[in-house]
PDB file of C-alpha atoms and ligand atoms in Angstrom:
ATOM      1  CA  UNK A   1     151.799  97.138  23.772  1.00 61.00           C
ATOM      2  CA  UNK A   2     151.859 101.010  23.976  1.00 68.00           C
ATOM      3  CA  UNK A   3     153.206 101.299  20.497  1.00 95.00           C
ATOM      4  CA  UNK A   4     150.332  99.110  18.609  1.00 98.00           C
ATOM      5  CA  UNK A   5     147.833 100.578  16.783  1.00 98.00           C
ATOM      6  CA  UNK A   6     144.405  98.586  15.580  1.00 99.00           C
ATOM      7  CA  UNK A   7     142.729 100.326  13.148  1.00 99.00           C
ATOM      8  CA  UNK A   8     138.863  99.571  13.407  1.00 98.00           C
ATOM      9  CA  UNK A   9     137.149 100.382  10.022  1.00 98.00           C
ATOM     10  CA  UNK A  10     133.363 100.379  11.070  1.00 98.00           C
ATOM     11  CA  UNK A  11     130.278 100.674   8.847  1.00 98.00           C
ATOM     12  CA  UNK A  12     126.823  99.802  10.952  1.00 98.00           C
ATOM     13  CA  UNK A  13     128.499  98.125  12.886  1.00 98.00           C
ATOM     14  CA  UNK A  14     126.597  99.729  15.847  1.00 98.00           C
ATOM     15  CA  UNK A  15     125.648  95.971  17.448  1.00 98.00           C
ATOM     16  CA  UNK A  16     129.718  95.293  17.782  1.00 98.00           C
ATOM     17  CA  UNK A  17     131.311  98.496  18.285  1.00 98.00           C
ATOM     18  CA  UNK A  18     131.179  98.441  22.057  1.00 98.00           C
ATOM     19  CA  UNK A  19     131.912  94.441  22.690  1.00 98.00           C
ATOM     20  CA  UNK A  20     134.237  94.601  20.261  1.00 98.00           C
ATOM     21  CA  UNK A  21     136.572  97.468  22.122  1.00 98.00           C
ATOM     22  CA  UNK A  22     135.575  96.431  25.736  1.00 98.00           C
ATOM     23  CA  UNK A  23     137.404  92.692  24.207  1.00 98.00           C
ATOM     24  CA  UNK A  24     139.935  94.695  22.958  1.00 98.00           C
ATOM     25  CA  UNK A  25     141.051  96.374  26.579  1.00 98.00           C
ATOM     26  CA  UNK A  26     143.026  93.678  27.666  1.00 97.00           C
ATOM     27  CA  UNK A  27     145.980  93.625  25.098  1.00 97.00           C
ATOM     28  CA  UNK A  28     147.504  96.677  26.244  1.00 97.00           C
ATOM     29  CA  UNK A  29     146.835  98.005  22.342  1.00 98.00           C
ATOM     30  CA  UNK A  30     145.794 101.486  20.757  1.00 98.00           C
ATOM     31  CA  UNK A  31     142.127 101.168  18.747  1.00 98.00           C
ATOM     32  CA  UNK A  32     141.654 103.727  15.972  1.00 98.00           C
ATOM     33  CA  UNK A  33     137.842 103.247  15.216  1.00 99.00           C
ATOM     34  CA  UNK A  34     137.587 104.655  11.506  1.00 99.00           C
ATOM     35  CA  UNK A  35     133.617 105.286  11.054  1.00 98.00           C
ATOM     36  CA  UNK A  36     132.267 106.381   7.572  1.00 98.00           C
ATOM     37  CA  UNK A  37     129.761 108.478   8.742  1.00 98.00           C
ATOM     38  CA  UNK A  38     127.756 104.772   9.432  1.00 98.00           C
ATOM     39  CA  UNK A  39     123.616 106.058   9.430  1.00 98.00           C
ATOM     40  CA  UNK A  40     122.948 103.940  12.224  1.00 98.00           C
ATOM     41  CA  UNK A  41     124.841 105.954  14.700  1.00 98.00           C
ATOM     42  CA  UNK A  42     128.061 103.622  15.103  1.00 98.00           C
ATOM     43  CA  UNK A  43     130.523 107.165  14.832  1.00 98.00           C
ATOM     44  CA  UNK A  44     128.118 108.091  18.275  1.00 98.00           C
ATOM     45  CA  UNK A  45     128.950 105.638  19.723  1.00 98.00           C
ATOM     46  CA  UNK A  46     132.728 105.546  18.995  1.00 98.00           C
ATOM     47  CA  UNK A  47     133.170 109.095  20.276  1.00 98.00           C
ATOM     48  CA  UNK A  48     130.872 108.392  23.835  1.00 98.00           C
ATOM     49  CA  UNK A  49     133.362 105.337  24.261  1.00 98.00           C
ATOM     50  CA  UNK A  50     136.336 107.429  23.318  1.00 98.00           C
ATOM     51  CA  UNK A  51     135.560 109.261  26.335  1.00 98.00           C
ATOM     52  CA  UNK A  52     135.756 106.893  28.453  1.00 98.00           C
ATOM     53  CA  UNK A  53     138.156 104.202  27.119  1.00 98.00           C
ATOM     54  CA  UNK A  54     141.743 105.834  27.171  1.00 97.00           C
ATOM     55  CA  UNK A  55     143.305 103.556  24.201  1.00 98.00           C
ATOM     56  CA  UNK A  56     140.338 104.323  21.983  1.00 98.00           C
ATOM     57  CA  UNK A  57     140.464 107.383  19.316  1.00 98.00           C
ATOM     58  CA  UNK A  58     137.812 107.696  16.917  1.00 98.00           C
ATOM     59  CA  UNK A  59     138.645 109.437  13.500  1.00 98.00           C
ATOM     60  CA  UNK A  60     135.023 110.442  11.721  1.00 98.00           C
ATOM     61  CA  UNK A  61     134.977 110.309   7.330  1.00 98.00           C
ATOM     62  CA  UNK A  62     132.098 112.052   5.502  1.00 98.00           C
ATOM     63  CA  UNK A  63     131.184 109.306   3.922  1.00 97.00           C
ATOM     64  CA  UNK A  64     131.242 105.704   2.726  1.00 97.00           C
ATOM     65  CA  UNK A  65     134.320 104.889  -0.005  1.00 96.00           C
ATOM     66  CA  UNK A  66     135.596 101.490   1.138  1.00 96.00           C
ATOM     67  CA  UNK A  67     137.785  99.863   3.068  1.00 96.00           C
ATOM     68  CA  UNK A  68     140.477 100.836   1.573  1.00 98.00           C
ATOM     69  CA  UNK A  69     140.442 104.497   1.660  1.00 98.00           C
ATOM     70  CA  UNK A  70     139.348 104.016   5.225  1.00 98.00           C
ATOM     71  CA  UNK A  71     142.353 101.878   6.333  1.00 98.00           C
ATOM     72  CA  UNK A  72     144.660 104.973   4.358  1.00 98.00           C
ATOM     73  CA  UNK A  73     143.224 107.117   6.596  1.00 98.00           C
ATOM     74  CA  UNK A  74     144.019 105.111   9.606  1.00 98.00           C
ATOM     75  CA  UNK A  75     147.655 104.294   8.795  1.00 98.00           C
ATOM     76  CA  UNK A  76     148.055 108.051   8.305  1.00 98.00           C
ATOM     77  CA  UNK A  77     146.467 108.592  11.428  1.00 98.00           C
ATOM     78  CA  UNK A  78     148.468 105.893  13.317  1.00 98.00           C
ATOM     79  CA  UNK A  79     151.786 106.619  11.428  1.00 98.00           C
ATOM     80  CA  UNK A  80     151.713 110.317  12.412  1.00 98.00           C
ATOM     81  CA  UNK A  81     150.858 109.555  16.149  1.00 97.00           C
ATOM     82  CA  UNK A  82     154.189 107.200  15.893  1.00 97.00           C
ATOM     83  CA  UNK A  83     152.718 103.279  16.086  1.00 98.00           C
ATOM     84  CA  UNK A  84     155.675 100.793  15.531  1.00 98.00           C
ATOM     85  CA  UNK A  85     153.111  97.902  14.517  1.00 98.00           C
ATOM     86  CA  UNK A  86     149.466  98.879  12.841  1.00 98.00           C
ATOM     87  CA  UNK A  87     147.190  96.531  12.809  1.00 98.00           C
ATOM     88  CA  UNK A  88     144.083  95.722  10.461  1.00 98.00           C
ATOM     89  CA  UNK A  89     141.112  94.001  12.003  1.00 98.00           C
ATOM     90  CA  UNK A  90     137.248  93.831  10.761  1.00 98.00           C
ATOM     91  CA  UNK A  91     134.813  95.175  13.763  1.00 98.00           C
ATOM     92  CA  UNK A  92     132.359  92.666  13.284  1.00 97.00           C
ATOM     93  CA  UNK A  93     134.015  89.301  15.767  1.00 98.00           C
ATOM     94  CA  UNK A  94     135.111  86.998  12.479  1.00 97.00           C
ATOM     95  CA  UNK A  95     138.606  87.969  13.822  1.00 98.00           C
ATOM     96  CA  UNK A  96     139.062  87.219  17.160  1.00 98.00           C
ATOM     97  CA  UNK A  97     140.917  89.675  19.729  1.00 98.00           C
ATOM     98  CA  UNK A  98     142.314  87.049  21.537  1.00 98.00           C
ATOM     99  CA  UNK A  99     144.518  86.571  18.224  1.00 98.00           C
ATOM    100  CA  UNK A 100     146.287  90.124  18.316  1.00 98.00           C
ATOM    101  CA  UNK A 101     149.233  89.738  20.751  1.00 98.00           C
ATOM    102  CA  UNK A 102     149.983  86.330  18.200  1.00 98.00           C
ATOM    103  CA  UNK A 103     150.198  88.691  15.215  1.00 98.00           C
ATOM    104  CA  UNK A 104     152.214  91.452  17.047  1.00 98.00           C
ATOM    105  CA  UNK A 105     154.284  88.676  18.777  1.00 98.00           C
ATOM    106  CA  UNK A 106     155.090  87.410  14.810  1.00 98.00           C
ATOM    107  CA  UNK A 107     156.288  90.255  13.745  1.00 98.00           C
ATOM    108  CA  UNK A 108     158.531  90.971  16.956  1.00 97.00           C
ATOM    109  CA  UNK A 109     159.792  87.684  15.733  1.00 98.00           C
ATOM    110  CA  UNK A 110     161.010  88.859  12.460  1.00 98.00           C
ATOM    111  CA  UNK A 111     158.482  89.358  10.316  1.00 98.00           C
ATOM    112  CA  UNK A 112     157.412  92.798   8.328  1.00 98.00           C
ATOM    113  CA  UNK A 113     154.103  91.948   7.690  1.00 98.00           C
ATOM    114  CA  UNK A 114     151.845  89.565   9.763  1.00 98.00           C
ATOM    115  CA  UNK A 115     148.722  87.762   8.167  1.00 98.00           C
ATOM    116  CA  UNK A 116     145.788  86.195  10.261  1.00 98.00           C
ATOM    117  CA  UNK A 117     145.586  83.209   7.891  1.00 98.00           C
ATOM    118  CA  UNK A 118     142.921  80.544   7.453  1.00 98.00           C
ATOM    119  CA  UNK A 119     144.369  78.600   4.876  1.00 97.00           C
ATOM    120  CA  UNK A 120     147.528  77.000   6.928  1.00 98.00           C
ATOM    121  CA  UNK A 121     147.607  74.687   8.775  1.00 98.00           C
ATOM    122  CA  UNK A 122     145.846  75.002  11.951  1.00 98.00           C
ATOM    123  CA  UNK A 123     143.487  77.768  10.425  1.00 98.00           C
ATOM    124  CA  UNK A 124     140.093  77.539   8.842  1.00 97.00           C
ATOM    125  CA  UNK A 125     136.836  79.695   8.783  1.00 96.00           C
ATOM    126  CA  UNK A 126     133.486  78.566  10.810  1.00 96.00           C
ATOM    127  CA  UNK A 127     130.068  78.986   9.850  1.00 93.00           C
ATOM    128  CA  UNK A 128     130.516  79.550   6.487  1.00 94.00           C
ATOM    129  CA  UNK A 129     128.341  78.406   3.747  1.00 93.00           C
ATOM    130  CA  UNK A 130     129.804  76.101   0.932  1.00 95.00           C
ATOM    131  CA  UNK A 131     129.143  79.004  -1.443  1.00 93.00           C
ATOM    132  CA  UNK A 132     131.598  81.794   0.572  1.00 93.00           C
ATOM    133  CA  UNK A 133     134.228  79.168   1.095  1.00 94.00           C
ATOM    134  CA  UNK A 134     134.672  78.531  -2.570  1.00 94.00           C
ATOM    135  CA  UNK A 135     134.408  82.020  -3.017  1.00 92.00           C
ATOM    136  CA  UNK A 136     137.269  82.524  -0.634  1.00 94.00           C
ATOM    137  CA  UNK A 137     139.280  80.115  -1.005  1.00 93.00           C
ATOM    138  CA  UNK A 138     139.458  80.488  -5.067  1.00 94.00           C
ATOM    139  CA  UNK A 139     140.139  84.123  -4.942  1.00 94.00           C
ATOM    140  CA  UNK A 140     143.576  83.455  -2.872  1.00 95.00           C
ATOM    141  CA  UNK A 141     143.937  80.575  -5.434  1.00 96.00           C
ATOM    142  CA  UNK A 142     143.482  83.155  -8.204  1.00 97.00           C
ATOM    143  CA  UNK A 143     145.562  85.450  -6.485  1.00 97.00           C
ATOM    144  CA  UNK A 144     148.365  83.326  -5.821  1.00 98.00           C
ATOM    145  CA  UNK A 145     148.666  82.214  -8.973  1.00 98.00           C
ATOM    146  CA  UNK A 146     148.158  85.254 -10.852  1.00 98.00           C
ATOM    147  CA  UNK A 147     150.787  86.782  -8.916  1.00 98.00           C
ATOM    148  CA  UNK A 148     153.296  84.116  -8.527  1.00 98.00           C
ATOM    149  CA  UNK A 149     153.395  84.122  -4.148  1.00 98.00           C
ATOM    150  CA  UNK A 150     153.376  81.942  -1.919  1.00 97.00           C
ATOM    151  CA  UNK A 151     151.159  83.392   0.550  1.00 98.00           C
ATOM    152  CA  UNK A 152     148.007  80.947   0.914  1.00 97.00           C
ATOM    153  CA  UNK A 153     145.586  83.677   2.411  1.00 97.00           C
ATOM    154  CA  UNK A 154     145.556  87.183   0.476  1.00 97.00           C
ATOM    155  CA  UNK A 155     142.449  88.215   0.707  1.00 96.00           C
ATOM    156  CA  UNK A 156     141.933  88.040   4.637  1.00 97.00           C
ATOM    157  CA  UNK A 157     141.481  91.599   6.450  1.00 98.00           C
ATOM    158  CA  UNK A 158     143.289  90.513  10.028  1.00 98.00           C
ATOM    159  CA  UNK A 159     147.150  91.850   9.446  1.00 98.00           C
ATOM    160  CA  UNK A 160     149.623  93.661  11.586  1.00 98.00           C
ATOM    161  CA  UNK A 161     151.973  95.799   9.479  1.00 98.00           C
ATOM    162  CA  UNK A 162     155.356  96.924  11.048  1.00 98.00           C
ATOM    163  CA  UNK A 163     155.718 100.710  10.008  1.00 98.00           C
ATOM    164  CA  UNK A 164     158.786 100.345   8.098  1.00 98.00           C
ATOM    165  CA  UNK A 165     156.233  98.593   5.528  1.00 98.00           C
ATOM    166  CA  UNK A 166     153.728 101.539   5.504  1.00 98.00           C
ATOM    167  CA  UNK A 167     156.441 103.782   5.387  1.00 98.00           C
ATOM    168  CA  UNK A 168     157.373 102.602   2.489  1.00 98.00           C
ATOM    169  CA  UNK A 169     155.238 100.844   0.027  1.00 97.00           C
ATOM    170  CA  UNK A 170     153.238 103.664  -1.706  1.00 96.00           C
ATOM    171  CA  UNK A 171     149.952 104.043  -0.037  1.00 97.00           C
ATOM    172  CA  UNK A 172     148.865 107.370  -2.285  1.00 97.00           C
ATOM    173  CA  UNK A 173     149.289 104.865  -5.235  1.00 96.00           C
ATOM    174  CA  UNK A 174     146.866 102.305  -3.649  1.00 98.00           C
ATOM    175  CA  UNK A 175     143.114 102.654  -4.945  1.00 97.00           C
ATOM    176  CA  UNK A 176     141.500  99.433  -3.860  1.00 97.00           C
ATOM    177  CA  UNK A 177     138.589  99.552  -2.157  1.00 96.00           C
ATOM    178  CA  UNK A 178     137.401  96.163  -0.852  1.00 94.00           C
ATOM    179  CA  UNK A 179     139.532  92.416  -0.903  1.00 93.00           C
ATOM    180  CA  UNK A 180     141.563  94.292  -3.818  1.00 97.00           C
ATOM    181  CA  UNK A 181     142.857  96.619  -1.409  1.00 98.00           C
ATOM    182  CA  UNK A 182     144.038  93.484   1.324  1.00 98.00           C
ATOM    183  CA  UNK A 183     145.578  91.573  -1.615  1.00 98.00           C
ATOM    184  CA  UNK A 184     147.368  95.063  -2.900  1.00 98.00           C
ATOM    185  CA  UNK A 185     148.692  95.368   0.454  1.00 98.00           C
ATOM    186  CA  UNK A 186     150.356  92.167   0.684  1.00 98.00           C
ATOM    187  CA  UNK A 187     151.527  92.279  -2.997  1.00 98.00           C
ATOM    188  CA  UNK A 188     153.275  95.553  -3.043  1.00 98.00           C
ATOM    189  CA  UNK A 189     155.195  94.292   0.772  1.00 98.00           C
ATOM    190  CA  UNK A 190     156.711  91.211  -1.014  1.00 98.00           C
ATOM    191  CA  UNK A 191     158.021  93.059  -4.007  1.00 97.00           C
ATOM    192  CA  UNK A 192     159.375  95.607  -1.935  1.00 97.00           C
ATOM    193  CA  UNK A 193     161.418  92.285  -0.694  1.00 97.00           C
ATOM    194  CA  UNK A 194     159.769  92.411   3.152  1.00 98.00           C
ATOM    195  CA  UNK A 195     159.341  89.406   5.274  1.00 98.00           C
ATOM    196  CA  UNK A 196     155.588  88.350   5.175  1.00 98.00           C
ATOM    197  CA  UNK A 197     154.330  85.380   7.788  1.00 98.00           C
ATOM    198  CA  UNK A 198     151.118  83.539   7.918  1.00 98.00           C
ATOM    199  CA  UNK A 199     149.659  82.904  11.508  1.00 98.00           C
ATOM    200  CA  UNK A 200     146.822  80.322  11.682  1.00 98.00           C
ATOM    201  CA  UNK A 201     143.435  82.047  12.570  1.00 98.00           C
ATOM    202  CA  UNK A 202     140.323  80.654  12.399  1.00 98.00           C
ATOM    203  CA  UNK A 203     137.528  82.961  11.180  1.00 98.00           C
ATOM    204  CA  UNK A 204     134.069  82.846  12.349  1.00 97.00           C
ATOM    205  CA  UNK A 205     131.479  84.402  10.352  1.00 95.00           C
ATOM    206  CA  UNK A 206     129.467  87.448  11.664  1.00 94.00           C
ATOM    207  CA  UNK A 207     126.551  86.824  14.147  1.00 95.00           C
ATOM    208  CA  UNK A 208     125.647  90.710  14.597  1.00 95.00           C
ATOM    209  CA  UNK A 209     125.133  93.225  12.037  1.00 95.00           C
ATOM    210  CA  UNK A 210     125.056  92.753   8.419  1.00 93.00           C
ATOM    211  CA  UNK A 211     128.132  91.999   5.803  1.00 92.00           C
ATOM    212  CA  UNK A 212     129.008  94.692   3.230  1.00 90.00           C
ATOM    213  CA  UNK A 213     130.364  92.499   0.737  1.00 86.00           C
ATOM    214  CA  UNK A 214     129.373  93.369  -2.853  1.00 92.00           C
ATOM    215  CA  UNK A 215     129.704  92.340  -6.014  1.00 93.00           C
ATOM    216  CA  UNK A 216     131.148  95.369  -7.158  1.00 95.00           C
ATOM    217  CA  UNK A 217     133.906  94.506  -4.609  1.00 95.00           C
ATOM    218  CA  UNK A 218     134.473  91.338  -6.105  1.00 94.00           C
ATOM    219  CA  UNK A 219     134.572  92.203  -9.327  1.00 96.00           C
ATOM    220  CA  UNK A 220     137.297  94.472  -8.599  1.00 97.00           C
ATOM    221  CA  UNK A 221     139.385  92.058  -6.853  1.00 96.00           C
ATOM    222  CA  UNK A 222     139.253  89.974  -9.961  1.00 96.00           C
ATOM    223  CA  UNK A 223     140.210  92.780 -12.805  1.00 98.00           C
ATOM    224  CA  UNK A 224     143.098  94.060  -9.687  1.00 98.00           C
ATOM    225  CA  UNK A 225     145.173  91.616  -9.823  1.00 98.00           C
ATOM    226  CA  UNK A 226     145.975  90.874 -13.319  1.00 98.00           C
ATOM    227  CA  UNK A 227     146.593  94.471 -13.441  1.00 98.00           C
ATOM    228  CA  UNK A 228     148.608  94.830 -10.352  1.00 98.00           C
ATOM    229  CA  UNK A 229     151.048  91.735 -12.169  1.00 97.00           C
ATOM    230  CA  UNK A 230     151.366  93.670 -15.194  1.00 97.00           C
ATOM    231  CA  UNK A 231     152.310  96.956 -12.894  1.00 96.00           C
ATOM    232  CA  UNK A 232     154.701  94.744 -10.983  1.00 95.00           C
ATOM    233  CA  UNK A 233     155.688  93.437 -14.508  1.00 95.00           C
ATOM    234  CA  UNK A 234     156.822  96.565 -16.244  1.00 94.00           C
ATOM    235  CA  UNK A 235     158.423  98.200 -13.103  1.00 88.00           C
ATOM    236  CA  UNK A 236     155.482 100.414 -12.321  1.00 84.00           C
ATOM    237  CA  UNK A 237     156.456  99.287  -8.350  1.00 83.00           C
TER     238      UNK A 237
HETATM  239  N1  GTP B   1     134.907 102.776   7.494  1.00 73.87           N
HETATM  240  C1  GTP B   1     134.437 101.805   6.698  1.00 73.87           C
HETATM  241  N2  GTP B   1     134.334 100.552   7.181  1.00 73.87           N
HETATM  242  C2  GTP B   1     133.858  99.589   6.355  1.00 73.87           C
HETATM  243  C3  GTP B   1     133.450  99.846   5.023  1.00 73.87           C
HETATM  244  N3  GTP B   1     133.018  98.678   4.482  1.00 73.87           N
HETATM  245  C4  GTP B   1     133.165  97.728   5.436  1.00 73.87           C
HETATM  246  N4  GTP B   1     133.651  98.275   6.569  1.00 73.87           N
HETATM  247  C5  GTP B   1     134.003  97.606   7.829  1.00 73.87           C
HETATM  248  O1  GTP B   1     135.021  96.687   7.508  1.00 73.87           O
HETATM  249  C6  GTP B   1     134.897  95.497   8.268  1.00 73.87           C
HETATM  250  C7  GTP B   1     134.733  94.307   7.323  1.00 73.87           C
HETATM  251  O2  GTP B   1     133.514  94.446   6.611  1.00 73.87           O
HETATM  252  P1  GTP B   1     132.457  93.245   6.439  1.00 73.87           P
HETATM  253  O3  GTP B   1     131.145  93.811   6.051  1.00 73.87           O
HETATM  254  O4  GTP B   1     132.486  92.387   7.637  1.00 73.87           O
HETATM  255  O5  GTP B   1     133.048  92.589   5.194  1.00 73.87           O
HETATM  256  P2  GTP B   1     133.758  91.239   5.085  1.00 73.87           P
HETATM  257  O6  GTP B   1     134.345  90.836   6.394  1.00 73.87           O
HETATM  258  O7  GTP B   1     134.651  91.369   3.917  1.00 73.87           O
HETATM  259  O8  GTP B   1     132.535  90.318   4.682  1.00 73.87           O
HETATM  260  P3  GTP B   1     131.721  89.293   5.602  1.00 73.87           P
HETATM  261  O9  GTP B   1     132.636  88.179   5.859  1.00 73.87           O
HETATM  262  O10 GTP B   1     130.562  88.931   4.758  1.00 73.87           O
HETATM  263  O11 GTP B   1     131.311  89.979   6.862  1.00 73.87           O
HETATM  264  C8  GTP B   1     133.721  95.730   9.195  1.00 73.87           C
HETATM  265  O12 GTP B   1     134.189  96.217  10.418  1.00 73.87           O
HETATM  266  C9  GTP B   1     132.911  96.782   8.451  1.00 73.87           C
HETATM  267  O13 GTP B   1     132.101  97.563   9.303  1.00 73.87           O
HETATM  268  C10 GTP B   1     133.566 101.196   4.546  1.00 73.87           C
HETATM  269  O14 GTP B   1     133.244 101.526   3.402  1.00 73.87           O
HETATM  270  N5  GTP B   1     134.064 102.118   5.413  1.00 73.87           N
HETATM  271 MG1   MG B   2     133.122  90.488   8.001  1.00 73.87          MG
END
């Protein structure tokens, strides 16, 4: 699939980086590897596999500011160089590569907006302690309420976008940084009256590498929505 682009947002991720893209070779798919300037050396390693891996690209920030602004960049990136279907995906093997053509194959089947979901049927998550379900599974249920969809999984980070979506929802207007920024995503394609689809995933937790979950990243998932309602609310989008 010449015309898919995955952007790759790494951060230390220097123990996946390489098994992550060598898994990635065999779907035919574009991998923008977005590195924040990672201190362990990931962005090194990006650029010496660059070099040798034709689909891979490697676009270098100064410095760490999210996942958000780091996906911006990518879509930008991958917009510009003329990707029909951009693709989110975390670097770290909870999503699994083998589920990319089924995301890209959903949206060739009609929908805008493709969402690796856990919390359909036929998904679920895998190694998780009872502590990071609830935590997961209550902020979709917050979410979802809060917002008034009926997507079951908001907060996941494994989504292929069809361009017409990027091109236009707002992305300068977008400042989440963290889960904020996935459920903004999916909040401003509904009301913008796309088709969104949930695809069954199921999500292992990370064996290499550490997690850069925060609570500042919660926190701001939980103040973002009510606000993005009220936005939605008095025609702000
Ligand atoms: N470029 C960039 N990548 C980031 C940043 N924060 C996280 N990432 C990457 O985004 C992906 C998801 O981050 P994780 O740390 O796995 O966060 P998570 O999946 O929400 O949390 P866990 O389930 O605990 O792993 C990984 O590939 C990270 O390396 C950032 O500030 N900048
Ligand atoms: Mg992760």
């Amino acid at each position: 699939m010449r015309d898919a682009t995955i952007c790759l947002p790494t951060y230390n991720e220097r123990e996946n980086l390489e098994s992550m893209l060598r898994a990635l070779a065999a779907y035919g798919v574009n991998v923008l590897v977005v590195d924040d300037n990672s201190p362990d050396g990931t962005g090194e390693i990006a650029d010496r596999l660059a070099a040798e891996l034709d689909f891979v690209s490697v676009l270098h920030r100064e410095r760490k500011e999210g996942l958000g602004p780091a996906y911006l960049a990518g879509f930008r990136r991958a917009l510009a160089d003329g990707a029909e279907f951009v693709l989110e995906m975390d670097c770290d093997f909870s999503h699994n590569p083998a589920d990319v053509p089924r995301l890209i194959d959903a949206c060739l089947q009609g929908a805008d907006l493709a969402l690796g979901s856990r919390y359909v049927p036929g998904g679920g998550t895998e190694n998780w302690g009872i502590g990071r379900q609830i935590v997961s599974w209550g902020g979709s249920f917050y979410a979802r309420l809060l917002l008034g969809v009926r997507v079951r999984d908001l907060t996941g980070g494994f989504k292929c976008y069809r361009r017409r979506v990027l091109e236009t929802i707002d992305l300068d207007a977008i400042h989440s940084k963290g889960y904020a920024f996935q459920i903004e995503g999916t909040y401003r394609t509904i009301r913008k009256g796309f088709r969104v689809v949930e695809v069954p995933i199921n999500f292992v937790d990370r064996t290499a590498g550490t997690s850069k979950m925060s609570r500042a990243i919660f926190l701001e998932a939980v103040t973002k929505v009510p606000a993005l309602r009220l936005a939605a609310l008095t025609g702000r989008f």
